[in-house]
Every structure is written in structure tokens, then in C-alpha cells.
């Protein structure tokens, strides 16, 4: 992924108003992000613990999505799988992220959800640059490039529903 600026990020959101996009907390460490290893930019809002954001590049430009989630209330032995990168996590490592639909449907309260890594570090898990709390990912027969394509495809399919 190419390095993004705060202006790029704020202008990319499709499911919130320009005012909401202007007020949201953009990561302050954009210059230190490992852009070459990211397939999308995802972060949790430090000022609002139930909000997270994703920005991904499509053929038609950048698309940003504001999402909400409830912290997991699962037991210690419960495991969940991210629907984007297929990484499994114990406890609160995966959360149901819900995004308000764009346009009139969103103003009526319609939303779409998907189970995602709570820290939105799917790209780093795929590349082995971040290890899930369990210590490892399932071994797959797909190449890294195929896993990356699948993850991006899963995220773009989620965004297409908005």
C-alpha cells in the first residue's frame, strides 16, 4: 500500500459525513507505519474505544469505512476467526465490526457486519510480522500472494455491501 496522508484518509470515507470524517482520530504515527507490508490501513480510535476505521485502495481510489464494535465478552477458551485473513484468536482478538451503509440506507440505520481482527493487523499476521496471541497461524497451502489477494478480496467484498 502506498503511504497515506491525513488528508487522503479524511477524504476517503464513504459512510460518514464530511464533518464526522474531519473529527475522527487519524493515527499520529503515519510516517512510521510499515506501508510496504500493509494491504489496507486499519486502526482503532484511541478516543472512542468502540470505534475503528479501515482505508483501502480500490481501482477507483481510496475508500474509508467507519465501524463500531463491542468488546468481546467471551470466555478464555473461546476462539474466533477473522473473516478477512482467517487468523484465529482467543478471547477478544476477533470482534464483530459493523459499518453503517452509505447514503439513504445508512441514514435509516442499515448496517453491514463482519468478524475481523480487533487490532485490524491482518496484513502483519499474514506476513508473520505480528504473532497472534495463540502463537501461530494455521498453516495454509496458499502462497503469501494468494493469501494477500484473498484478504483484500474479503475486505473489498465487505465494502461493496456498503
Short mmCIF file of C-alpha atoms in Angstrom, two decimals:
data_model
loop_
_atom_site.label_atom_id
_atom_site.label_comp_id
_atom_site.label_asym_id
_atom_site.label_seq_id
_atom_site.Cartn_x
_atom_site.Cartn_y
_atom_site.Cartn_z
CA UNK A 1 0.00 0.00 0.00
CA UNK A 2 1.23 3.50 -0.71
CA UNK A 3 1.83 5.85 2.20
CA UNK A 4 -1.25 7.91 3.02
CA UNK A 5 -1.57 11.41 4.37
CA UNK A 6 -4.13 12.62 6.88
CA UNK A 7 -5.89 14.47 4.05
CA UNK A 8 -6.03 11.27 1.93
CA UNK A 9 -7.57 9.39 4.84
CA UNK A 10 -10.17 12.02 5.79
CA UNK A 11 -11.32 12.39 2.18
CA UNK A 12 -11.81 8.65 1.64
CA UNK A 13 -14.74 7.88 3.97
CA UNK A 14 -17.95 6.73 2.29
CA UNK A 15 -20.20 6.02 5.28
CA UNK A 16 -19.90 9.16 7.39
CA UNK A 17 -20.40 12.87 6.84
CA UNK A 18 -17.54 15.21 5.97
CA UNK A 19 -17.85 16.68 9.48
CA UNK A 20 -17.56 13.25 11.09
CA UNK A 21 -14.54 12.44 8.90
CA UNK A 22 -12.96 15.75 9.90
CA UNK A 23 -13.39 14.98 13.63
CA UNK A 24 -12.25 11.35 13.71
CA UNK A 25 -8.87 10.48 15.21
CA UNK A 26 -6.36 9.69 12.46
CA UNK A 27 -3.26 7.75 13.57
CA UNK A 28 -0.42 10.08 14.55
CA UNK A 29 2.24 7.57 13.51
CA UNK A 30 1.53 7.58 9.76
CA UNK A 31 5.20 8.21 8.95
CA UNK A 32 6.25 5.11 10.95
CA UNK A 33 3.68 2.69 9.51
CA UNK A 34 5.13 -0.28 7.58
CA UNK A 35 3.39 0.77 4.33
CA UNK A 36 5.16 -1.83 2.17
CA UNK A 37 3.69 -4.58 4.37
CA UNK A 38 0.14 -3.20 4.56
CA UNK A 39 -2.70 -4.23 2.29
CA UNK A 40 -5.01 -1.74 3.99
CA UNK A 41 -4.76 0.79 6.81
CA UNK A 42 -6.78 -0.18 9.86
CA UNK A 43 -6.81 1.37 13.33
CA UNK A 44 -8.84 1.66 16.49
CA UNK A 45 -9.85 5.09 17.74
CA UNK A 46 -7.99 5.80 20.99
CA UNK A 47 -10.59 8.42 21.93
CA UNK A 48 -13.59 6.15 21.33
CA UNK A 49 -12.89 2.54 22.35
CA UNK A 50 -15.84 1.18 20.36
CA UNK A 51 -14.78 2.66 17.00
CA UNK A 52 -12.37 1.54 14.36
CA UNK A 53 -11.57 2.55 10.80
CA UNK A 54 -10.30 0.93 7.60
CA UNK A 55 -8.93 2.61 4.48
CA UNK A 56 -8.17 0.51 1.40
CA UNK A 57 -7.18 1.34 -2.14
CA UNK A 58 -9.53 0.18 -4.90
CA UNK A 59 -9.24 0.67 -8.64
CA UNK A 60 -11.44 3.77 -8.35
CA UNK A 61 -9.42 5.31 -5.49
CA UNK A 62 -9.24 5.21 -1.70
CA UNK A 63 -12.24 4.01 0.29
CA UNK A 64 -12.53 4.57 4.03
CA UNK A 65 -15.07 2.93 6.31
CA UNK A 66 -16.00 3.89 9.87
CA UNK A 67 -17.00 0.92 12.00
CA UNK A 68 -18.22 0.18 15.52
CA UNK A 69 -17.73 -2.92 17.62
CA UNK A 70 -18.50 -4.29 21.03
CA UNK A 71 -15.58 -5.60 23.07
CA UNK A 72 -15.76 -9.38 23.24
CA UNK A 73 -17.29 -10.93 26.35
CA UNK A 74 -16.14 -14.44 25.55
CA UNK A 75 -14.50 -16.97 27.83
CA UNK A 76 -10.81 -17.77 27.99
CA UNK A 77 -11.06 -20.93 25.89
CA UNK A 78 -13.27 -19.45 23.17
CA UNK A 79 -11.54 -18.88 19.81
CA UNK A 80 -12.77 -16.88 16.83
CA UNK A 81 -11.57 -16.49 13.25
CA UNK A 82 -11.18 -13.25 11.31
CA UNK A 83 -13.28 -13.33 8.13
CA UNK A 84 -10.65 -11.29 6.26
CA UNK A 85 -7.31 -13.02 6.92
CA UNK A 86 -8.55 -16.25 8.55
CA UNK A 87 -6.34 -15.78 11.61
CA UNK A 88 -7.73 -17.32 14.79
CA UNK A 89 -7.57 -15.51 18.11
CA UNK A 90 -8.59 -16.34 21.67
CA UNK A 91 -10.94 -14.13 23.70
CA UNK A 92 -11.30 -10.61 22.26
CA UNK A 93 -8.90 -10.97 19.33
CA UNK A 94 -11.79 -11.02 16.84
CA UNK A 95 -14.77 -8.66 17.00
CA UNK A 96 -17.93 -8.15 15.00
CA UNK A 97 -17.27 -4.86 13.18
CA UNK A 98 -20.39 -3.15 11.95
CA UNK A 99 -20.39 -0.34 9.41
CA UNK A 100 -23.29 1.96 8.64
CA UNK A 101 -24.29 1.73 4.98
CA UNK A 102 -23.57 4.71 2.76
CA UNK A 103 -26.34 7.04 1.58
CA UNK A 104 -30.02 6.87 2.44
CA UNK A 105 -29.84 3.27 3.68
CA UNK A 106 -27.26 4.27 6.29
CA UNK A 107 -29.33 7.25 7.39
CA UNK A 108 -32.18 4.81 8.00
CA UNK A 109 -29.92 2.78 10.30
CA UNK A 110 -28.97 -0.09 7.98
CA UNK A 111 -25.54 -1.61 8.54
CA UNK A 112 -23.29 -4.47 7.47
CA UNK A 113 -21.03 -6.52 9.74
CA UNK A 114 -18.07 -8.87 9.54
CA UNK A 115 -15.83 -10.58 12.07
CA UNK A 116 -12.36 -9.00 11.90
CA UNK A 117 -9.14 -8.98 13.90
CA UNK A 118 -9.86 -6.46 16.65
CA UNK A 119 -6.50 -4.76 16.11
CA UNK A 120 -7.00 -4.75 12.29
CA UNK A 121 -3.45 -6.04 11.79
CA UNK A 122 -4.42 -8.71 9.23
CA UNK A 123 -1.59 -7.73 6.85
CA UNK A 124 1.02 -8.20 9.58
CA UNK A 125 -0.43 -11.57 10.66
CA UNK A 126 -0.30 -12.84 7.07
CA UNK A 127 3.36 -11.91 6.71
CA UNK A 128 4.36 -13.27 10.12
CA UNK A 129 5.37 -9.78 11.31
CA UNK A 130 2.89 -9.97 14.16
CA UNK A 131 2.09 -13.17 16.01
CA UNK A 132 -1.44 -13.81 17.28
CA UNK A 133 -1.78 -14.39 21.00
CA UNK A 134 -2.09 -18.12 20.31
CA UNK A 135 1.48 -18.14 18.99
CA UNK A 136 0.88 -19.17 15.37
CA UNK A 137 -1.49 -19.15 12.39
CA UNK A 138 -2.83 -22.26 10.71
CA UNK A 139 -0.51 -23.49 8.00
CA UNK A 140 -2.03 -22.94 4.57
CA UNK A 141 -1.25 -24.37 1.16
CA UNK A 142 -1.78 -20.95 -0.46
CA UNK A 143 1.21 -18.76 -1.22
CA UNK A 144 1.58 -15.46 0.61
CA UNK A 145 0.46 -13.57 -2.51
CA UNK A 146 -2.67 -15.74 -2.73
CA UNK A 147 -3.42 -15.14 0.96
CA UNK A 148 -2.99 -11.39 0.45
CA UNK A 149 -5.31 -11.45 -2.58
CA UNK A 150 -7.91 -13.40 -0.58
CA UNK A 151 -7.72 -10.98 2.35
CA UNK A 152 -8.06 -7.93 0.08
CA UNK A 153 -10.91 -9.64 -1.77
CA UNK A 154 -12.72 -10.35 1.50
CA UNK A 155 -12.32 -6.73 2.63
CA UNK A 156 -13.43 -5.34 -0.75
CA UNK A 157 -16.48 -7.65 -0.71
CA UNK A 158 -17.40 -6.28 2.73
CA UNK A 159 -17.01 -2.70 1.48
CA UNK A 160 -19.06 -3.45 -1.66
CA UNK A 161 -22.05 -4.24 0.59
CA UNK A 162 -21.97 -0.68 1.93
#
